[in-house]
Amino acid sequence: MKILIVEDERDIRTLLVKRLQKHYSVDSCEDGESALDHLSVYTYDAVVLDIMLPKMNGIQVLKYIRNSGSDTPVIMLTAKGDIEDRVAGLDAGADDYLVKPFSFDELLARLRVITRRNTSTKKTTLTAGDLVVDTVSKTVSRAGVPISLTSKEYMLLEYLMYHPNITLTRNQLEQQAWDSSFEGGSNVVDVYIRYLRKKIDSGYDVKYIKTVYGMGYRLEVPNE
């Protein structure tokens, strides 16, 4: 999943990015206008949005998100803890809020809750033949045998599993597993697909991950 952090306090922003990168692909910015720039280019699974921001405050950014028709989950951050801030954020379309200082574990828990809520129409257990991905526990198995993946490998596989039999470009895969500072142009996606193939397909007659030459990759689900 891809998360956007909008926070003007550098130390907090740096810490959140560093810790969230262990679980998600993360972009960050320090003001409301930059947030709109990110949101106009990239698609996010959730936004962590401070209320007190320079150039454009968090409520204005949130209204922009909702007025654009997006239902991207948003957690508002506030240092004040005033009921007025919470009400304003919720009325503008926030899914949840946290008052600073907050526990990082609580932020993780709330992110899990709002992203599950937003993707309630999606299966939490993805299957392709004997390949199974549990999107809640982030575990993978094939023919009942657990497969250990790195965070990048898992992000790529989950995205492929959510789009079975659809050719995904390298750019689409890059956006899911790497932040916006990744410049592309290298063969990093090809390298990680090769890692995935070795773990997912090696030793099996049925190969799930297919190369579509000149375009990208596809997770091919066998007819059942």
PDB file of C-alpha atoms in Angstrom:
ATOM      1  CA  MET A   1       0.000   0.000   0.000  1.00  0.00           C
ATOM      2  CA  LYS A   2       1.032   3.568  -0.623  1.00  0.00           C
ATOM      3  CA  ILE A   3       0.701   6.224   2.093  1.00  0.00           C
ATOM      4  CA  LEU A   4       1.076  10.026   1.930  1.00  0.00           C
ATOM      5  CA  ILE A   5       2.310  11.832   5.055  1.00  0.00           C
ATOM      6  CA  VAL A   6       1.589  15.588   5.174  1.00  0.00           C
ATOM      7  CA  GLU A   7       3.315  17.089   8.203  1.00  0.00           C
ATOM      8  CA  ASP A   8       5.225  20.378   8.519  1.00  0.00           C
ATOM      9  CA  GLU A   9       7.238  19.414  11.614  1.00  0.00           C
ATOM     10  CA  ARG A  10      10.373  17.928  10.104  1.00  0.00           C
ATOM     11  CA  ASP A  11      11.322  15.636  13.000  1.00  0.00           C
ATOM     12  CA  ILE A  12       7.840  14.125  13.198  1.00  0.00           C
ATOM     13  CA  ARG A  13       7.615  13.740   9.418  1.00  0.00           C
ATOM     14  CA  THR A  14      11.028  12.081   9.188  1.00  0.00           C
ATOM     15  CA  LEU A  15      10.229   9.684  12.024  1.00  0.00           C
ATOM     16  CA  LEU A  16       6.835   8.729  10.571  1.00  0.00           C
ATOM     17  CA  VAL A  17       8.310   8.089   7.131  1.00  0.00           C
ATOM     18  CA  LYS A  18      11.167   6.018   8.522  1.00  0.00           C
ATOM     19  CA  ARG A  19       8.884   3.815  10.609  1.00  0.00           C
ATOM     20  CA  LEU A  20       6.027   3.510   8.120  1.00  0.00           C
ATOM     21  CA  GLN A  21       8.436   2.478   5.351  1.00  0.00           C
ATOM     22  CA  LYS A  22       8.817  -0.828   7.178  1.00  0.00           C
ATOM     23  CA  HIS A  23       5.187  -1.554   6.299  1.00  0.00           C
ATOM     24  CA  TYR A  24       4.213   0.629   3.319  1.00  0.00           C
ATOM     25  CA  SER A  25       5.456   2.628   0.370  1.00  0.00           C
ATOM     26  CA  VAL A  26       5.556   6.197   1.732  1.00  0.00           C
ATOM     27  CA  ASP A  27       5.626   9.703   0.242  1.00  0.00           C
ATOM     28  CA  SER A  28       5.818  12.837   2.372  1.00  0.00           C
ATOM     29  CA  CYS A  29       5.531  16.601   2.089  1.00  0.00           C
ATOM     30  CA  GLU A  30       5.493  19.598   4.433  1.00  0.00           C
ATOM     31  CA  ASP A  31       2.707  21.914   3.259  1.00  0.00           C
ATOM     32  CA  GLY A  32      -0.795  21.853   1.814  1.00  0.00           C
ATOM     33  CA  GLU A  33       0.127  22.944  -1.690  1.00  0.00           C
ATOM     34  CA  SER A  34       2.718  20.182  -2.002  1.00  0.00           C
ATOM     35  CA  ALA A  35       0.084  17.727  -0.788  1.00  0.00           C
ATOM     36  CA  LEU A  36      -2.199  18.734  -3.659  1.00  0.00           C
ATOM     37  CA  ASP A  37       0.690  18.276  -6.099  1.00  0.00           C
ATOM     38  CA  HIS A  38       1.271  14.725  -4.829  1.00  0.00           C
ATOM     39  CA  LEU A  39      -2.429  13.891  -4.872  1.00  0.00           C
ATOM     40  CA  SER A  40      -2.794  15.115  -8.447  1.00  0.00           C
ATOM     41  CA  VAL A  41      -0.051  12.765  -9.653  1.00  0.00           C
ATOM     42  CA  TYR A  42      -0.166   9.671  -7.450  1.00  0.00           C
ATOM     43  CA  THR A  43      -2.864   7.391  -6.061  1.00  0.00           C
ATOM     44  CA  TYR A  44      -2.684   6.676  -2.331  1.00  0.00           C
ATOM     45  CA  ASP A  45      -4.311   4.052  -0.143  1.00  0.00           C
ATOM     46  CA  ALA A  46      -4.354   6.455   2.821  1.00  0.00           C
ATOM     47  CA  VAL A  47      -3.304   9.975   3.815  1.00  0.00           C
ATOM     48  CA  VAL A  48      -2.008  11.059   7.225  1.00  0.00           C
ATOM     49  CA  LEU A  49      -2.764  14.795   7.265  1.00  0.00           C
ATOM     50  CA  ASP A  50      -1.786  17.407   9.830  1.00  0.00           C
ATOM     51  CA  ILE A  51      -4.355  20.164  10.367  1.00  0.00           C
ATOM     52  CA  MET A  52      -1.894  23.015  10.977  1.00  0.00           C
ATOM     53  CA  LEU A  53       0.030  23.348   7.704  1.00  0.00           C
ATOM     54  CA  PRO A  54       1.658  26.270   5.883  1.00  0.00           C
ATOM     55  CA  LYS A  55       0.279  27.594   2.552  1.00  0.00           C
ATOM     56  CA  MET A  56      -2.940  25.563   2.853  1.00  0.00           C
ATOM     57  CA  ASN A  57      -4.226  23.964   6.046  1.00  0.00           C
ATOM     58  CA  GLY A  58      -5.233  20.356   6.442  1.00  0.00           C
ATOM     59  CA  ILE A  59      -8.969  21.061   6.371  1.00  0.00           C
ATOM     60  CA  GLN A  60      -8.596  22.786   2.991  1.00  0.00           C
ATOM     61  CA  VAL A  61      -6.566  19.860   1.653  1.00  0.00           C
ATOM     62  CA  LEU A  62      -9.166  17.409   2.933  1.00  0.00           C
ATOM     63  CA  LYS A  63     -11.993  19.359   1.292  1.00  0.00           C
ATOM     64  CA  TYR A  64     -10.054  19.265  -1.979  1.00  0.00           C
ATOM     65  CA  ILE A  65      -9.704  15.480  -1.683  1.00  0.00           C
ATOM     66  CA  ARG A  66     -13.402  14.971  -1.047  1.00  0.00           C
ATOM     67  CA  ASN A  67     -14.574  17.556  -3.619  1.00  0.00           C
ATOM     68  CA  SER A  68     -12.527  15.693  -6.234  1.00  0.00           C
ATOM     69  CA  GLY A  69     -14.688  12.641  -5.565  1.00  0.00           C
ATOM     70  CA  SER A  70     -11.924  10.642  -3.879  1.00  0.00           C
ATOM     71  CA  ASP A  71     -12.787   8.356  -0.956  1.00  0.00           C
ATOM     72  CA  THR A  72      -9.133   7.852   0.005  1.00  0.00           C
ATOM     73  CA  PRO A  73      -9.003   7.246   3.782  1.00  0.00           C
ATOM     74  CA  VAL A  74      -7.647  10.236   5.721  1.00  0.00           C
ATOM     75  CA  ILE A  75      -6.370  10.392   9.299  1.00  0.00           C
ATOM     76  CA  MET A  76      -6.126  13.951  10.640  1.00  0.00           C
ATOM     77  CA  LEU A  77      -3.376  14.939  13.078  1.00  0.00           C
ATOM     78  CA  THR A  78      -3.871  17.808  15.523  1.00  0.00           C
ATOM     79  CA  ALA A  79      -1.636  19.228  18.230  1.00  0.00           C
ATOM     80  CA  LYS A  80      -4.477  21.119  19.874  1.00  0.00           C
ATOM     81  CA  GLY A  81      -6.818  18.333  20.809  1.00  0.00           C
ATOM     82  CA  ASP A  82      -9.711  20.811  20.715  1.00  0.00           C
ATOM     83  CA  ILE A  83     -13.104  19.381  20.018  1.00  0.00           C
ATOM     84  CA  GLU A  84     -13.585  22.053  17.333  1.00  0.00           C
ATOM     85  CA  ASP A  85     -10.636  20.701  15.330  1.00  0.00           C
ATOM     86  CA  ARG A  86     -11.935  17.165  15.549  1.00  0.00           C
ATOM     87  CA  VAL A  87     -15.436  18.161  14.535  1.00  0.00           C
ATOM     88  CA  ALA A  88     -14.151  20.285  11.646  1.00  0.00           C
ATOM     89  CA  GLY A  89     -12.020  17.426  10.361  1.00  0.00           C
ATOM     90  CA  LEU A  90     -14.768  14.839  10.617  1.00  0.00           C
ATOM     91  CA  ASP A  91     -17.306  17.183   9.028  1.00  0.00           C
ATOM     92  CA  ALA A  92     -14.903  17.789   6.134  1.00  0.00           C
ATOM     93  CA  GLY A  93     -14.678  14.046   5.493  1.00  0.00           C
ATOM     94  CA  ALA A  94     -11.865  12.706   7.683  1.00  0.00           C
ATOM     95  CA  ASP A  95     -12.097   9.013   8.524  1.00  0.00           C
ATOM     96  CA  ASP A  96     -10.286   9.313  11.845  1.00  0.00           C
ATOM     97  CA  TYR A  97      -8.061  11.631  13.870  1.00  0.00           C
ATOM     98  CA  LEU A  98      -5.138  11.454  16.289  1.00  0.00           C
ATOM     99  CA  VAL A  99      -4.095  14.061  18.858  1.00  0.00           C
ATOM    100  CA  LYS A 100      -0.362  14.737  19.191  1.00  0.00           C
ATOM    101  CA  PRO A 101       1.594  13.270  20.820  1.00  0.00           C
ATOM    102  CA  PHE A 102       0.343   9.845  19.790  1.00  0.00           C
ATOM    103  CA  SER A 103       1.585   6.280  19.865  1.00  0.00           C
ATOM    104  CA  PHE A 104       3.033   5.021  16.591  1.00  0.00           C
ATOM    105  CA  ASP A 105       1.438   1.630  17.234  1.00  0.00           C
ATOM    106  CA  GLU A 106      -1.932   3.375  17.516  1.00  0.00           C
ATOM    107  CA  LEU A 107      -1.356   5.113  14.176  1.00  0.00           C
ATOM    108  CA  LEU A 108      -0.540   1.751  12.591  1.00  0.00           C
ATOM    109  CA  ALA A 109      -3.686   0.227  14.066  1.00  0.00           C
ATOM    110  CA  ARG A 110      -5.854   3.080  12.823  1.00  0.00           C
ATOM    111  CA  LEU A 111      -4.309   2.842   9.350  1.00  0.00           C
ATOM    112  CA  ARG A 112      -5.143  -0.849   9.266  1.00  0.00           C
ATOM    113  CA  VAL A 113      -8.724  -0.142  10.310  1.00  0.00           C
ATOM    114  CA  ILE A 114      -9.458   2.630   7.799  1.00  0.00           C
ATOM    115  CA  THR A 115      -7.806   0.851   4.882  1.00  0.00           C
ATOM    116  CA  ARG A 116      -9.760  -2.332   5.639  1.00  0.00           C
ATOM    117  CA  ARG A 117     -12.930  -0.261   5.890  1.00  0.00           C
ATOM    118  CA  ASN A 118     -12.227   1.458   2.588  1.00  0.00           C
ATOM    119  CA  THR A 119     -11.486  -1.818   0.806  1.00  0.00           C
ATOM    120  CA  SER A 120     -14.348  -3.781   2.316  1.00  0.00           C
ATOM    121  CA  THR A 121     -15.403  -4.867  -1.169  1.00  0.00           C
ATOM    122  CA  LYS A 122     -11.996  -6.452  -1.690  1.00  0.00           C
ATOM    123  CA  LYS A 123     -11.200  -9.925  -0.476  1.00  0.00           C
ATOM    124  CA  THR A 124      -8.781 -10.101   2.406  1.00  0.00           C
ATOM    125  CA  THR A 125      -7.668 -13.541   1.231  1.00  0.00           C
ATOM    126  CA  LEU A 126      -6.496 -13.592  -2.376  1.00  0.00           C
ATOM    127  CA  THR A 127      -6.108 -16.878  -4.203  1.00  0.00           C
ATOM    128  CA  ALA A 128      -4.737 -17.941  -7.554  1.00  0.00           C
ATOM    129  CA  GLY A 129      -4.805 -21.704  -7.860  1.00  0.00           C
ATOM    130  CA  ASP A 130      -2.751 -22.938  -4.904  1.00  0.00           C
ATOM    131  CA  LEU A 131      -1.200 -19.508  -4.270  1.00  0.00           C
ATOM    132  CA  VAL A 132      -2.750 -17.719  -1.264  1.00  0.00           C
ATOM    133  CA  VAL A 133      -2.129 -14.192   0.031  1.00  0.00           C
ATOM    134  CA  ASP A 134      -3.619 -13.022   3.324  1.00  0.00           C
ATOM    135  CA  THR A 135      -3.747  -9.223   3.094  1.00  0.00           C
ATOM    136  CA  VAL A 136      -4.427  -8.809   6.813  1.00  0.00           C
ATOM    137  CA  SER A 137      -1.539 -10.863   8.197  1.00  0.00           C
ATOM    138  CA  LYS A 138       0.609 -10.143   5.097  1.00  0.00           C
ATOM    139  CA  THR A 139       1.416 -13.830   4.711  1.00  0.00           C
ATOM    140  CA  VAL A 140       1.858 -15.870   1.546  1.00  0.00           C
ATOM    141  CA  SER A 141       1.733 -19.604   0.906  1.00  0.00           C
ATOM    142  CA  ARG A 142       1.689 -21.966  -2.048  1.00  0.00           C
ATOM    143  CA  ALA A 143       0.274 -25.476  -1.815  1.00  0.00           C
ATOM    144  CA  GLY A 144       0.102 -24.895   1.924  1.00  0.00           C
ATOM    145  CA  VAL A 145       3.814 -24.089   2.211  1.00  0.00           C
ATOM    146  CA  PRO A 146       4.594 -20.639   3.743  1.00  0.00           C
ATOM    147  CA  ILE A 147       6.667 -18.307   1.578  1.00  0.00           C
ATOM    148  CA  SER A 148       8.781 -15.569   3.156  1.00  0.00           C
ATOM    149  CA  LEU A 149       8.801 -12.314   1.163  1.00  0.00           C
ATOM    150  CA  THR A 150      10.453  -8.960   1.715  1.00  0.00           C
ATOM    151  CA  SER A 151       8.171  -5.926   2.019  1.00  0.00           C
ATOM    152  CA  LYS A 152       8.826  -4.889  -1.601  1.00  0.00           C
ATOM    153  CA  GLU A 153       8.218  -8.399  -2.894  1.00  0.00           C
ATOM    154  CA  TYR A 154       4.975  -8.597  -0.933  1.00  0.00           C
ATOM    155  CA  MET A 155       3.732  -5.199  -2.203  1.00  0.00           C
ATOM    156  CA  LEU A 156       4.333  -6.254  -5.800  1.00  0.00           C
ATOM    157  CA  LEU A 157       2.700  -9.652  -5.358  1.00  0.00           C
ATOM    158  CA  GLU A 158      -0.363  -8.225  -3.567  1.00  0.00           C
ATOM    159  CA  TYR A 159      -0.876  -5.682  -6.365  1.00  0.00           C
ATOM    160  CA  LEU A 160      -0.571  -8.399  -8.996  1.00  0.00           C
ATOM    161  CA  MET A 161      -3.024 -10.589  -7.056  1.00  0.00           C
ATOM    162  CA  TYR A 162      -5.569  -7.766  -6.861  1.00  0.00           C
ATOM    163  CA  HIS A 163      -5.364  -7.486 -10.674  1.00  0.00           C
ATOM    164  CA  PRO A 164      -5.293 -11.086 -11.947  1.00  0.00           C
ATOM    165  CA  ASN A 165      -4.898 -11.640 -15.690  1.00  0.00           C
ATOM    166  CA  ILE A 166      -4.290  -7.919 -16.220  1.00  0.00           C
ATOM    167  CA  THR A 167      -1.019  -6.677 -17.679  1.00  0.00           C
ATOM    168  CA  LEU A 168       0.553  -4.135 -15.335  1.00  0.00           C
ATOM    169  CA  THR A 169       3.252  -1.798 -16.590  1.00  0.00           C
ATOM    170  CA  ARG A 170       6.559  -1.350 -14.816  1.00  0.00           C
ATOM    171  CA  ASN A 171       5.478   2.206 -13.959  1.00  0.00           C
ATOM    172  CA  GLN A 172       2.312   0.937 -12.246  1.00  0.00           C
ATOM    173  CA  LEU A 173       4.326  -1.563 -10.250  1.00  0.00           C
ATOM    174  CA  GLU A 174       6.915   1.072  -9.336  1.00  0.00           C
ATOM    175  CA  GLN A 175       4.223   3.371  -7.948  1.00  0.00           C
ATOM    176  CA  GLN A 176       2.908   0.620  -5.678  1.00  0.00           C
ATOM    177  CA  ALA A 177       6.191  -0.405  -4.106  1.00  0.00           C
ATOM    178  CA  TRP A 178       8.428   2.664  -4.255  1.00  0.00           C
ATOM    179  CA  ASP A 179       7.946   6.268  -3.167  1.00  0.00           C
ATOM    180  CA  SER A 180       7.934   9.284  -5.497  1.00  0.00           C
ATOM    181  CA  SER A 181      11.678   9.852  -5.046  1.00  0.00           C
ATOM    182  CA  PHE A 182      12.288   6.697  -7.086  1.00  0.00           C
ATOM    183  CA  GLU A 183      13.342   7.949 -10.515  1.00  0.00           C
ATOM    184  CA  GLY A 184      12.709   4.771 -12.456  1.00  0.00           C
ATOM    185  CA  GLY A 185      14.683   4.005 -15.566  1.00  0.00           C
ATOM    186  CA  SER A 186      16.472   1.108 -13.912  1.00  0.00           C
ATOM    187  CA  ASN A 187      15.629  -2.569 -13.943  1.00  0.00           C
ATOM    188  CA  VAL A 188      14.676  -2.643 -10.246  1.00  0.00           C
ATOM    189  CA  VAL A 189      11.142  -3.908 -10.984  1.00  0.00           C
ATOM    190  CA  ASP A 190      12.559  -6.660 -13.198  1.00  0.00           C
ATOM    191  CA  VAL A 191      14.967  -7.626 -10.416  1.00  0.00           C
ATOM    192  CA  TYR A 192      12.194  -7.907  -7.823  1.00  0.00           C
ATOM    193  CA  ILE A 193       9.955  -9.819 -10.228  1.00  0.00           C
ATOM    194  CA  ARG A 194      12.826 -12.239 -10.680  1.00  0.00           C
ATOM    195  CA  TYR A 195      13.072 -12.611  -6.890  1.00  0.00           C
ATOM    196  CA  LEU A 196       9.300 -13.230  -6.736  1.00  0.00           C
ATOM    197  CA  ARG A 197       9.415 -15.843  -9.479  1.00  0.00           C
ATOM    198  CA  LYS A 198      12.165 -17.706  -7.672  1.00  0.00           C
ATOM    199  CA  LYS A 199      10.075 -17.840  -4.477  1.00  0.00           C
ATOM    200  CA  ILE A 200       6.617 -18.258  -6.021  1.00  0.00           C
ATOM    201  CA  ASP A 201       7.113 -20.318  -9.174  1.00  0.00           C
ATOM    202  CA  SER A 202      10.408 -22.177  -8.835  1.00  0.00           C
ATOM    203  CA  GLY A 203       9.851 -25.926  -8.547  1.00  0.00           C
ATOM    204  CA  TYR A 204       6.215 -25.825  -9.720  1.00  0.00           C
ATOM    205  CA  ASP A 205       4.818 -26.849 -13.094  1.00  0.00           C
ATOM    206  CA  VAL A 206       2.325 -23.959 -13.104  1.00  0.00           C
ATOM    207  CA  LYS A 207       4.012 -20.567 -13.390  1.00  0.00           C
ATOM    208  CA  TYR A 208       1.893 -17.621 -12.237  1.00  0.00           C
ATOM    209  CA  ILE A 209       4.002 -14.561 -13.048  1.00  0.00           C
ATOM    210  CA  LYS A 210       4.186 -13.942 -16.785  1.00  0.00           C
ATOM    211  CA  THR A 211       6.211 -11.401 -18.741  1.00  0.00           C
ATOM    212  CA  VAL A 212       4.353  -9.381 -21.352  1.00  0.00           C
ATOM    213  CA  TYR A 213       7.248  -8.255 -23.504  1.00  0.00           C
ATOM    214  CA  GLY A 214       7.432  -4.533 -24.147  1.00  0.00           C
ATOM    215  CA  MET A 215       4.678  -3.856 -21.604  1.00  0.00           C
ATOM    216  CA  GLY A 216       5.158  -5.339 -18.143  1.00  0.00           C
ATOM    217  CA  TYR A 217       3.965  -8.306 -16.105  1.00  0.00           C
ATOM    218  CA  ARG A 218       0.780 -10.238 -15.422  1.00  0.00           C
ATOM    219  CA  LEU A 219      -0.307 -12.677 -12.737  1.00  0.00           C
ATOM    220  CA  GLU A 220      -1.974 -15.386 -14.797  1.00  0.00           C
ATOM    221  CA  VAL A 221      -4.655 -17.318 -12.935  1.00  0.00           C
ATOM    222  CA  PRO A 222      -5.271 -20.838 -14.255  1.00  0.00           C
ATOM    223  CA  ASN A 223      -8.785 -21.822 -15.270  1.00  0.00           C
ATOM    224  CA  GLU A 224     -10.475 -23.782 -12.517  1.00  0.00           C
TER     225      GLU A 224
END
